Coordinates of C-alpha atoms in Angstrom, one line a residue:
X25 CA 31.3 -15.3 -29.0
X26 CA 32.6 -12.5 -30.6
X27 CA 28.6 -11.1 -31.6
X28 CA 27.9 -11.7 -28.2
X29 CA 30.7 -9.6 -27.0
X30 CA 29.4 -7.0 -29.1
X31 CA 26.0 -7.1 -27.5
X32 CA 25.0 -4.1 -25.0
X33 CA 23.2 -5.8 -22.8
X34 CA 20.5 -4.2 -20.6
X35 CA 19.0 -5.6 -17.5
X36 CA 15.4 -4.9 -16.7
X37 CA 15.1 -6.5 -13.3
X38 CA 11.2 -5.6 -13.7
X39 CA 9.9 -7.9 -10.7
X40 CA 12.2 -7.5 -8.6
X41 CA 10.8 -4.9 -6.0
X42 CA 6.7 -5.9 -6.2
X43 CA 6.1 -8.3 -3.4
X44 CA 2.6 -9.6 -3.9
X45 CA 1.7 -11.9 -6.3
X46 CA -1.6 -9.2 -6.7
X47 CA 1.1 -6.4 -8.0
X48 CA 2.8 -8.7 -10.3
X49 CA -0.7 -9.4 -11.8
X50 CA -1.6 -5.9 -11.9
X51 CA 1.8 -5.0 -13.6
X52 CA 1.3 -7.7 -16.1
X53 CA -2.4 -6.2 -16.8
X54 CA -1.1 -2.8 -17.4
X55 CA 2.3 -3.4 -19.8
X56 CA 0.4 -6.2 -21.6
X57 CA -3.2 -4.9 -21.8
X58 CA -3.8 -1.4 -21.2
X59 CA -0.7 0.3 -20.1
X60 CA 0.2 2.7 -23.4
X61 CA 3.7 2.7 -24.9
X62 CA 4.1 6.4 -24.0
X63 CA 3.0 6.2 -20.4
X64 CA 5.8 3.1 -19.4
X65 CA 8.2 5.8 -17.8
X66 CA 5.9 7.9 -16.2
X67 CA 4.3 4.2 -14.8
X68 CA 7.7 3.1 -13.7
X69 CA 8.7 5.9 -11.9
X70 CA 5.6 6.3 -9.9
X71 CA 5.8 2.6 -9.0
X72 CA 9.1 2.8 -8.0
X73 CA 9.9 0.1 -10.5
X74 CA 13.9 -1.3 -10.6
X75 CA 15.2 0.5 -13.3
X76 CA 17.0 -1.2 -16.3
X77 CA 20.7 -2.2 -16.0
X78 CA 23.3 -2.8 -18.8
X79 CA 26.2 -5.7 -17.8
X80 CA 29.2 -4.3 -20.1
X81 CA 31.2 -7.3 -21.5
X82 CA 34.1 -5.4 -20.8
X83 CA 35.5 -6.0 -24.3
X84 CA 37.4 -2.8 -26.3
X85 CA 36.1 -2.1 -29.5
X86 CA 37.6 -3.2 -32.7
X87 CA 41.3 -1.6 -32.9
X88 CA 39.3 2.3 -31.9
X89 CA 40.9 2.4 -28.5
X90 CA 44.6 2.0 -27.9
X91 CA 46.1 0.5 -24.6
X92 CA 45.5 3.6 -22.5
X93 CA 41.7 3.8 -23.6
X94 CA 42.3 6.6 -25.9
X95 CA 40.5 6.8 -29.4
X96 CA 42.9 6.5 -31.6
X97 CA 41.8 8.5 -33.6
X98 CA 40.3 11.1 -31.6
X99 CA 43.2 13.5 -33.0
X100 CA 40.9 14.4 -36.1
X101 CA 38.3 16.9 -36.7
X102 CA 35.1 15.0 -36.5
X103 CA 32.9 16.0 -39.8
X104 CA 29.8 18.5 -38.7
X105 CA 28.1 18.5 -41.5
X106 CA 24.3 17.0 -41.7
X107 CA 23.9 13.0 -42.3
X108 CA 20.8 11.4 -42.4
X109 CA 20.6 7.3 -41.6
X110 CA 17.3 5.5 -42.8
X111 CA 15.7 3.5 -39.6
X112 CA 13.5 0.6 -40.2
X113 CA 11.4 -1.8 -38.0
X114 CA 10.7 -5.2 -37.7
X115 CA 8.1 -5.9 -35.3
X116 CA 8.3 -9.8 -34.0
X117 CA 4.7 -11.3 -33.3
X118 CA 3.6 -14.7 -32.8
X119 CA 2.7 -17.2 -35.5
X120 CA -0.6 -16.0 -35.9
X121 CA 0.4 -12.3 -36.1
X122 CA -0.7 -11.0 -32.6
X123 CA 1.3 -9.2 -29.9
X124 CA 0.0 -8.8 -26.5
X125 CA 1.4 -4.8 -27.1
X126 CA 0.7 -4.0 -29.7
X127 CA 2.5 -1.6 -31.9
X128 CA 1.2 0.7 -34.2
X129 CA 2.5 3.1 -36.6
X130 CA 2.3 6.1 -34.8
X131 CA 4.3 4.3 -32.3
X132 CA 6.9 4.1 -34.4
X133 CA 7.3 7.4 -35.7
X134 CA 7.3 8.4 -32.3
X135 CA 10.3 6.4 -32.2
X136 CA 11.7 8.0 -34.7
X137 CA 10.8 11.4 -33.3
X138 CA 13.1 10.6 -30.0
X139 CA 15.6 9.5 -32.0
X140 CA 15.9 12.9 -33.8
X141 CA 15.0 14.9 -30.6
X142 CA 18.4 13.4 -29.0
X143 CA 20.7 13.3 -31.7
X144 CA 20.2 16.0 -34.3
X145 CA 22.1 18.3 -31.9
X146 CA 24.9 16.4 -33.0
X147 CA 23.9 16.7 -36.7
X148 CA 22.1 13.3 -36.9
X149 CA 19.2 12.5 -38.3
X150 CA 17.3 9.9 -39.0
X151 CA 14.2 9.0 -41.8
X152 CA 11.6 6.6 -41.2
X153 CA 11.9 4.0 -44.0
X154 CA 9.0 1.7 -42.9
X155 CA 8.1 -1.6 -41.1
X156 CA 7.3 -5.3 -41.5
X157 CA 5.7 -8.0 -39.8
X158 CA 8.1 -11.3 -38.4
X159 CA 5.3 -13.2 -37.2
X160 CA 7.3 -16.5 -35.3
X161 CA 6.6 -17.3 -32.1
X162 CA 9.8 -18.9 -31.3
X163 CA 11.8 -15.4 -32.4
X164 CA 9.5 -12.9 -30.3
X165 CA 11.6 -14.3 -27.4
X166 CA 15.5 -13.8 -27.2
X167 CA 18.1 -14.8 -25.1
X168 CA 21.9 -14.1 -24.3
X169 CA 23.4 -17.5 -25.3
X170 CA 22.3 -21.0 -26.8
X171 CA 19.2 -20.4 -29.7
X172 CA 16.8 -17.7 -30.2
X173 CA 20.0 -14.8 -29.6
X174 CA 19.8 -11.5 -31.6
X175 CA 22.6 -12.7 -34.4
X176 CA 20.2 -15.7 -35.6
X177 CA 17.2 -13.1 -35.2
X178 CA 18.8 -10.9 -38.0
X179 CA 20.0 -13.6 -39.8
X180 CA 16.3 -15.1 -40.1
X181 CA 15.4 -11.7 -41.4
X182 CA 18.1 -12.0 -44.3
X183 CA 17.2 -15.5 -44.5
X184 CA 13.1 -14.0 -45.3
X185 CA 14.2 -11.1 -47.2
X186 CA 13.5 -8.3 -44.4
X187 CA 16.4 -7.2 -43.6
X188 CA 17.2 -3.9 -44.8
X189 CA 20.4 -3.3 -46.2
X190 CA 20.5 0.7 -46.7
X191 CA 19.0 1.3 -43.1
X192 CA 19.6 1.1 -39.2
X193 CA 17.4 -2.3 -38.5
X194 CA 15.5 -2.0 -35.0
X195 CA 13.6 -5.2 -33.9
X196 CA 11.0 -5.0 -31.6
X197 CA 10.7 -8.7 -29.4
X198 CA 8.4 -9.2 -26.6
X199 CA 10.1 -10.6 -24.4
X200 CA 14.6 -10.6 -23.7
X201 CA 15.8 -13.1 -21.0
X202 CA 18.8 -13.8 -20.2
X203 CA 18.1 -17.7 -20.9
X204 CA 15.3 -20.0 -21.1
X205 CA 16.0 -20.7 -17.1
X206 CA 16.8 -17.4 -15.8
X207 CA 13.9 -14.9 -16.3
X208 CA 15.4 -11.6 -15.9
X209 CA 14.5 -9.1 -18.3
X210 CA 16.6 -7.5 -20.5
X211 CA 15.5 -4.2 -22.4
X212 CA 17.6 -4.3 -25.3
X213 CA 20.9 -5.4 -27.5
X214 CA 22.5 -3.8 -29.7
X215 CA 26.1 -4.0 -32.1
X216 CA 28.5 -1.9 -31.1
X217 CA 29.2 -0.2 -33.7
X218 CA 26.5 -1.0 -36.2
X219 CA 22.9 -0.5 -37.4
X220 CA 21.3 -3.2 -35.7
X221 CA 19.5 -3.0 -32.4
X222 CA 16.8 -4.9 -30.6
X223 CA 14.1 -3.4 -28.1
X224 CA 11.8 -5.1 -25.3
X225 CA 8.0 -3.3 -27.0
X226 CA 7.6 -2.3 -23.3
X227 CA 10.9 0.2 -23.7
X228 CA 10.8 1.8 -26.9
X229 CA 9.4 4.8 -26.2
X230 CA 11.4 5.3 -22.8
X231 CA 15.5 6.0 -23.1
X232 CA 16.4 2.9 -23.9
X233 CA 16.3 3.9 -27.8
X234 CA 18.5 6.2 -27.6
X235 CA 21.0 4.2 -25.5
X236 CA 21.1 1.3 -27.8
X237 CA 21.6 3.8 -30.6
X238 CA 24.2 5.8 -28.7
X239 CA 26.3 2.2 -28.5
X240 CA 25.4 1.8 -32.1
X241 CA 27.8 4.6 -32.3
X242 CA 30.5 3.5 -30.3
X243 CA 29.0 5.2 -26.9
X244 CA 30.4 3.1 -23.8
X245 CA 28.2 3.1 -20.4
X246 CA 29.2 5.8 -18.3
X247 CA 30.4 3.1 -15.7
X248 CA 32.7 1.0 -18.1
X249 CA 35.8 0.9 -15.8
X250 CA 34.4 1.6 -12.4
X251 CA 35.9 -1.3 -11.1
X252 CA 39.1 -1.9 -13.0
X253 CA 42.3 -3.1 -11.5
X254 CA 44.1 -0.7 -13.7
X255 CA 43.5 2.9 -12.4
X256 CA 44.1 4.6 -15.2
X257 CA 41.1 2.7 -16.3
X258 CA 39.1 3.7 -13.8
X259 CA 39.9 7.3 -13.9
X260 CA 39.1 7.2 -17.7
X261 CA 35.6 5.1 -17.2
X262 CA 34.0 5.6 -20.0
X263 CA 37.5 7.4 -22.5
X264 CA 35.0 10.2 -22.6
X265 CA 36.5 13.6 -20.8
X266 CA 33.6 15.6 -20.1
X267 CA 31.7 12.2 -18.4
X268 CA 31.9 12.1 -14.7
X269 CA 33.1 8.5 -13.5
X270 CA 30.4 6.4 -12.1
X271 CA 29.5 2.9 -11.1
X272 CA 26.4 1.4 -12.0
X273 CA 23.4 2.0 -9.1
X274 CA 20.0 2.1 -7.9
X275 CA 17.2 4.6 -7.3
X276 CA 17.8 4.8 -4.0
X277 CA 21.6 5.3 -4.2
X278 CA 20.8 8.8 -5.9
X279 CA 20.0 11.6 -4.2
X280 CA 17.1 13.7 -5.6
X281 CA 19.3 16.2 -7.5
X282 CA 20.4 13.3 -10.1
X283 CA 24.1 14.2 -9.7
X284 CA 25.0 12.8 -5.5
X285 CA 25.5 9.1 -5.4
X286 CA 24.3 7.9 -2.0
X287 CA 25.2 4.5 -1.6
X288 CA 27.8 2.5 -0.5
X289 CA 30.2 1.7 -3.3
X290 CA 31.6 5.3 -3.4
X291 CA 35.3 3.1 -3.6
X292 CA 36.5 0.8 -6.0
X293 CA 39.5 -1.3 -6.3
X294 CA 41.6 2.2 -6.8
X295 CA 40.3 4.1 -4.1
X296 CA 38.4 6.7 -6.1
X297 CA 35.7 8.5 -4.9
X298 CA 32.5 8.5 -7.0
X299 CA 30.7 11.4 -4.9
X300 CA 29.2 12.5 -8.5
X301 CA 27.3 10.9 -10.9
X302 CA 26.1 11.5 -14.4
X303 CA 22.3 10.0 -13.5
X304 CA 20.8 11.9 -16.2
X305 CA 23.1 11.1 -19.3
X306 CA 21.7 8.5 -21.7
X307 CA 24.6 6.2 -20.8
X308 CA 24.5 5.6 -17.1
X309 CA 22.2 2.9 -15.6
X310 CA 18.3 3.6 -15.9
X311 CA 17.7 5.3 -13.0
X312 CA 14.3 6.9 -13.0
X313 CA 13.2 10.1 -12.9
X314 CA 16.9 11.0 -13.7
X315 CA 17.2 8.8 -17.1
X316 CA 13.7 10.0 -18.4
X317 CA 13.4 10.8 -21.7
X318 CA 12.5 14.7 -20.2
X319 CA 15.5 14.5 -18.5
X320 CA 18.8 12.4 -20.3
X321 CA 21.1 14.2 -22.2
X322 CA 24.5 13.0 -23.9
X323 CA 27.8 15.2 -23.3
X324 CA 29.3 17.4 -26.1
X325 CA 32.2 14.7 -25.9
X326 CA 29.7 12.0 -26.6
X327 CA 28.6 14.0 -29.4
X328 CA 32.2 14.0 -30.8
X329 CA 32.8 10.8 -30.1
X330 CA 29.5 9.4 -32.3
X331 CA 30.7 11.9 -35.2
X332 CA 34.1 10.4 -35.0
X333 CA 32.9 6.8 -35.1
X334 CA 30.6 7.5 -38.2
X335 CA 33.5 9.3 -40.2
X336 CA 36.1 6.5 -38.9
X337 CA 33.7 3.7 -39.8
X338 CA 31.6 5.0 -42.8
X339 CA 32.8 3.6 -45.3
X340 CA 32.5 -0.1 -43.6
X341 CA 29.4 0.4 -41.7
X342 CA 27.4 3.6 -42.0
X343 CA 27.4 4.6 -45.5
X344 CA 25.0 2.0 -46.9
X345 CA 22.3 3.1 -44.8
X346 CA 22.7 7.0 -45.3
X347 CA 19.9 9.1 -46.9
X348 CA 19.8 13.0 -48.7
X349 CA 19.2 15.9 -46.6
X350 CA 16.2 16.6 -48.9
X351 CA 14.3 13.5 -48.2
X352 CA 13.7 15.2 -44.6
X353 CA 11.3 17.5 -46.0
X354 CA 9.7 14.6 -48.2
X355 CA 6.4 13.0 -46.4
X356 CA 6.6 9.4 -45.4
X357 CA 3.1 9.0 -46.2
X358 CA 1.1 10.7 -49.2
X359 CA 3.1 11.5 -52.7
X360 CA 4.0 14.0 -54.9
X361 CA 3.7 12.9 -58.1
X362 CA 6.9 15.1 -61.0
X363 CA 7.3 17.1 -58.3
X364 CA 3.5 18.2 -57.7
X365 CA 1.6 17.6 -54.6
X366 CA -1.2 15.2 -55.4
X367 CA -5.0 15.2 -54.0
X368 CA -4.4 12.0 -51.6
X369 CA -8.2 11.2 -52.1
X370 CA -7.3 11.2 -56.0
X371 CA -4.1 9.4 -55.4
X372 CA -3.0 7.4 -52.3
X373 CA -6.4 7.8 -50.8
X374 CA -3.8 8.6 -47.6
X375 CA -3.4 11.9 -46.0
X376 CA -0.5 13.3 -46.0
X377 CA 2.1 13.0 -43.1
X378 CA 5.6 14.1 -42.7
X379 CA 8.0 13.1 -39.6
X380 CA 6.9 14.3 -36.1
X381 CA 10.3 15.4 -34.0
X382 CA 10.9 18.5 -36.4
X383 CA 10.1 22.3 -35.8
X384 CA 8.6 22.7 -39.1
X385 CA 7.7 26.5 -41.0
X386 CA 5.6 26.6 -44.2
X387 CA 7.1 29.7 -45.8
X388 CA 5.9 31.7 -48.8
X389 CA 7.9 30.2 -51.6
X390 CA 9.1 33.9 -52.6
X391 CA 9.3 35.4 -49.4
X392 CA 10.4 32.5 -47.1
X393 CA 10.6 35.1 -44.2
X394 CA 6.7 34.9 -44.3
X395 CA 5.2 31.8 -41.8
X396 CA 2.2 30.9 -43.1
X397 CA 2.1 27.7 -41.1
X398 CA 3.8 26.0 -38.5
X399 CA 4.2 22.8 -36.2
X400 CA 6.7 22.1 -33.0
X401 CA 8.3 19.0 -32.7
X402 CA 5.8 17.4 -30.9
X403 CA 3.3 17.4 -34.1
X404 CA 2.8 16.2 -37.2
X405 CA 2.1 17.9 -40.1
X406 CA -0.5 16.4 -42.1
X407 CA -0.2 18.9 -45.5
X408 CA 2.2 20.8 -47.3
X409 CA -0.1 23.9 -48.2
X410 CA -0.4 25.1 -51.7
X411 CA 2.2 27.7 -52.7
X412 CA 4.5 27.1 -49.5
X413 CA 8.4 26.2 -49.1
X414 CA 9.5 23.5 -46.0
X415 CA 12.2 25.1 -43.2
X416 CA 13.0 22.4 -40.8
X417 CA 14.7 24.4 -38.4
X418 CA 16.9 22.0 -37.0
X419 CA 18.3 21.7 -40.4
X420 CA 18.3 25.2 -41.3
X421 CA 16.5 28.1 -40.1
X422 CA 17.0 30.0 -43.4
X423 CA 16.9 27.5 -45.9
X424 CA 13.6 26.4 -47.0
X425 CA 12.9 23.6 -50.1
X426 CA 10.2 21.8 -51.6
X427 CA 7.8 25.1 -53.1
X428 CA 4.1 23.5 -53.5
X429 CA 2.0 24.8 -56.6
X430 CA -1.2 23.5 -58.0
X431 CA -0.8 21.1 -61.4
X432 CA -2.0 23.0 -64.1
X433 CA -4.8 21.4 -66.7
X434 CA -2.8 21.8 -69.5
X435 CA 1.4 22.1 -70.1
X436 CA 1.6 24.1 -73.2
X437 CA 1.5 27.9 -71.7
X438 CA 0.4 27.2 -68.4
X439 CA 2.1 26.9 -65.0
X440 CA 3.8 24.3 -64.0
X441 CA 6.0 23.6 -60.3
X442 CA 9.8 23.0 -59.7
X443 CA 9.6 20.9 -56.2
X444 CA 13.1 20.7 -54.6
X445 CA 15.9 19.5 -56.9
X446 CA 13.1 16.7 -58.1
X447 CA 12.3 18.8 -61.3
X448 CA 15.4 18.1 -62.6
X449 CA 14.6 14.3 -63.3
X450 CA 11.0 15.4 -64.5
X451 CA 11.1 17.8 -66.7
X452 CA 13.7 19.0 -69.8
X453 CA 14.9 22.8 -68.9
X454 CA 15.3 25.6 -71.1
X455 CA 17.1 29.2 -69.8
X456 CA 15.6 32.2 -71.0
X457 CA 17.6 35.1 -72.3
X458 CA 17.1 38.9 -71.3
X459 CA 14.7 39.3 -74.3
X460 CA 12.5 36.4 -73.9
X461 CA 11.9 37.0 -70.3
X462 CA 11.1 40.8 -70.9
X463 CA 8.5 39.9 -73.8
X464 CA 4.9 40.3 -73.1
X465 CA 3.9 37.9 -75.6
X466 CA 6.1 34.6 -74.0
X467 CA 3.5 32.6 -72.9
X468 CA 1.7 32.4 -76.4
X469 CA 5.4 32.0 -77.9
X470 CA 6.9 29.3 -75.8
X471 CA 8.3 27.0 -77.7
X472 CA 6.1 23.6 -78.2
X473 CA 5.6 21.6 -75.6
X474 CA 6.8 24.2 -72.7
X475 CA 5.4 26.0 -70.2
X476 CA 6.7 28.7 -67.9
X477 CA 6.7 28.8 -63.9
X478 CA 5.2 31.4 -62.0
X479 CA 6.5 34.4 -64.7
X480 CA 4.4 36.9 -62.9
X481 CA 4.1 37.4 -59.5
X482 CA 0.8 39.5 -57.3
X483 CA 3.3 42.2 -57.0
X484 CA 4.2 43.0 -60.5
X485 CA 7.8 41.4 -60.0
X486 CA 9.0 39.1 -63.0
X487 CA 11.8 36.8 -61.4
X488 CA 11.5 33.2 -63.4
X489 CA 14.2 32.7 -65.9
X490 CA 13.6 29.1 -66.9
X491 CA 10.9 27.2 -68.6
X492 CA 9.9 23.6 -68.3
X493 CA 8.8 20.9 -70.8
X494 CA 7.8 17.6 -68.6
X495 CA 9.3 14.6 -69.8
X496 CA 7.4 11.7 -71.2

């Protein structure tokens, strides 16, 4: 009971509002056959589709709130510095390994691109550490209580050995219900706090990620306490100052500005208007086009409230699953091999690809001022070119790591690459004195075995103090 109660659990009443058995086919035909993942929200809103619901169970998290609804520890500085979480996928098929949406990998990183777009304002990011296959019929299909719940989902994974310890675990199901007899969709679960989440394929590029992530963080629906006896309660909502209390709602309870609720439950058991609404906040019911991914935000208080729960709770749930700043700028496809980009025909027979959701700048590895390439968000780079330095700017706009030089044919007196902080583990270093580095003749004197790194530059200037022998 207590796993359920720590289950967020969204209701997609998808079929509610087509009255012909003609639509329903023609919906059916378009999510399951055609319809692309990216185009569900923009289908849903032009169809005037219900929008997806979450039922709160109502239950306080685990000794973080105090009787009044107060974090208790919302007295400390939350931590503002970068942390990177691994994400990985398990995509649920039937026996014989078909979906009827399928889900590629570009879907995925897409995924993972609107999971940085939302959250990295609040100095979270997240790497893409892969996917399986689950292929069991029986699993692709959850429901709220009895068999086939989320719990024994994961717990099948550990049983298989997919489950991934060190990362946030997202499963992708066809199909949530609430039980095998009432067929209401649901678009996702998630623990609260945790890493694990579950999302309805139809919904994982739409806001739903990021709402089943947000309550992987300790987030709370925006509408938590509408309708609590206790007042104080009510007035609080969702503990979260800077949320405006709501109620959960329909489409056509919201006026077209996204903030005016419409309806008729503007009064709850306290007497509190609800006049305005936060329609377009990540945490408030799925109303469309207010809850779009072009249009949902989270608060600043949200923000703090994540960062608290991952520095309350790391050591017990988030730390396991944490990754380096500097495997941002590493590729999640193609290799660098001691530090030094390799051909991917010669190699991996892969391009390369790093993580779409980034503004990206290949700088001169010198003068990182100079752009010699670049890439929004929105695209994904597919080389690190020779003699260029990463920025991500939404990790640093002045920073840049990861120079890219050519492998030289031979090590002794040559020119070899430091790559990030990599070169450390690859190769033995050797500092140069004020002597060595001002003598012509270094290169044909290097000690056995070592080479030097860039000593000259086109300019004239002489700036490399250390040489490199690569390890065996």
């Amino acid at each position: 009971m207590r796993k359920t109660r720590n289950l967020c659990i969204v209701l997609l009443l998808l079929l509610f509002s087509i009255k012909s058995s003609a639509q329903k086919d023609m919906l059916n035909k378009l999510y399951k056959k055609t319809l692309k993942l990216s185009e569900v929200e923009n289908y849903m809103e032009l169809n005037d589709i219900p929008p997806a619901q979450c039922v709160d169970s109502k239950q306080v998290l685990n000794n973080d709130l105090d009787e009044s609804g107060n974090i208790r520890y919302s007295n400390r500085r939350p931590s503002y510095e970068i942390k990177v979480f691994n994400v990985f996928f398990h995509v649920v098929n039937e026996n014989n390994g078909n979906r009827a949406v399928p889900i590629s990998e570009n879907d995925l990183i897409e995924a993972v691109a609107i999971l940085n777009k939302t959250f990295n304002q609040f100095k979270i990011f997240f790497k893409y550490k892969g996917h399986d296959q689950i292929n069991s019929t029986w699993r692709s299909v959850l429901y709220i209580g009895g068999n086939r719940t989320f719990s024994q989902l994961v717990e099948y994974s550990k049983s298989i050995g997919k489950y991934q310890n060190n990362s946030f675990n997202v499963y992708i199901v066809s199909t949530i219900r609430y039980s095998q007899y009432d067929s209401r969709k649901i678009a996702g679960l998630s623990n609260k706090p945790g890493i694990n989440s579950v999302i309805d394929d139809e919904y994982l590029l739409t806001s739903t990620l990021p709402h089943e992530i947000g309550h992987n963080f300790s987030l709370e629906h925006t509408y938590r306490n509408w309708n609590n006896s206790n007042c104080n309660l009510v007035a609080q909502n969702d503990y979260i100052d800077d949320t405006l209390p709501s109620m959960a709602y329909e489409n056509s309870e919201i006026d077209s500005d996204c903030t005016t609720y419409i309806g008729d439950k503007d009064k709850n058991k306290c007497g509190i208007d609800f006049t305005q609404v936060p329609a377009t906040n990540f945490m408030s019911s799925n109303v469309l086009p207010c809850r779009s991914l072009e249009n949902a935000s989270f608060t600043s208080g949200q923000g703090k409230r994540m960062m608290l729960t991952i520095q309350n709770k790391w050591n017990t749930i988030y730390k396991k699953v944490e990754n380096s700043i500097e495997s941002l700028y590493e590729p999640y496809q193609g290799s660098y091999v001691q530090g030094i980009y390799q051909d991917p025909n010669n190699v991996t027979g892969k391009e390369m690809k790093f993580q779409k959701g980034f503004d990206y700048q290949f700088v001169d590895c010198k003068k990182t001022t100079f752009v010699k390439k670049s890439y929004s968000k929105n695209d994904v780079p597919k080389e690190h070119p020779y003699f260029t330095a990463i920025k991500i700017l939404q990790v640093s706009s002045s920073e840049a790591r990861k120079c890219n030089i050519p492998r030289p044919s031979v090590y002794q007196g040559g020119t070899v690459i430091s790559f990030g902080n990599i070169i450390d583990n690859n190769y033995e270093v050797k500092k140069l004195d004020s002597e060595e580095i001002q003598n012509p003749k270094l290169v044909e004197t290097l000690p056995f075995g070592y080479s030097i790194i860039n000593k000259e530059l086109k300019n004239g200037d002489k700036y490399q103090k250390t040489i490199y022998k690569a390890r065996n």
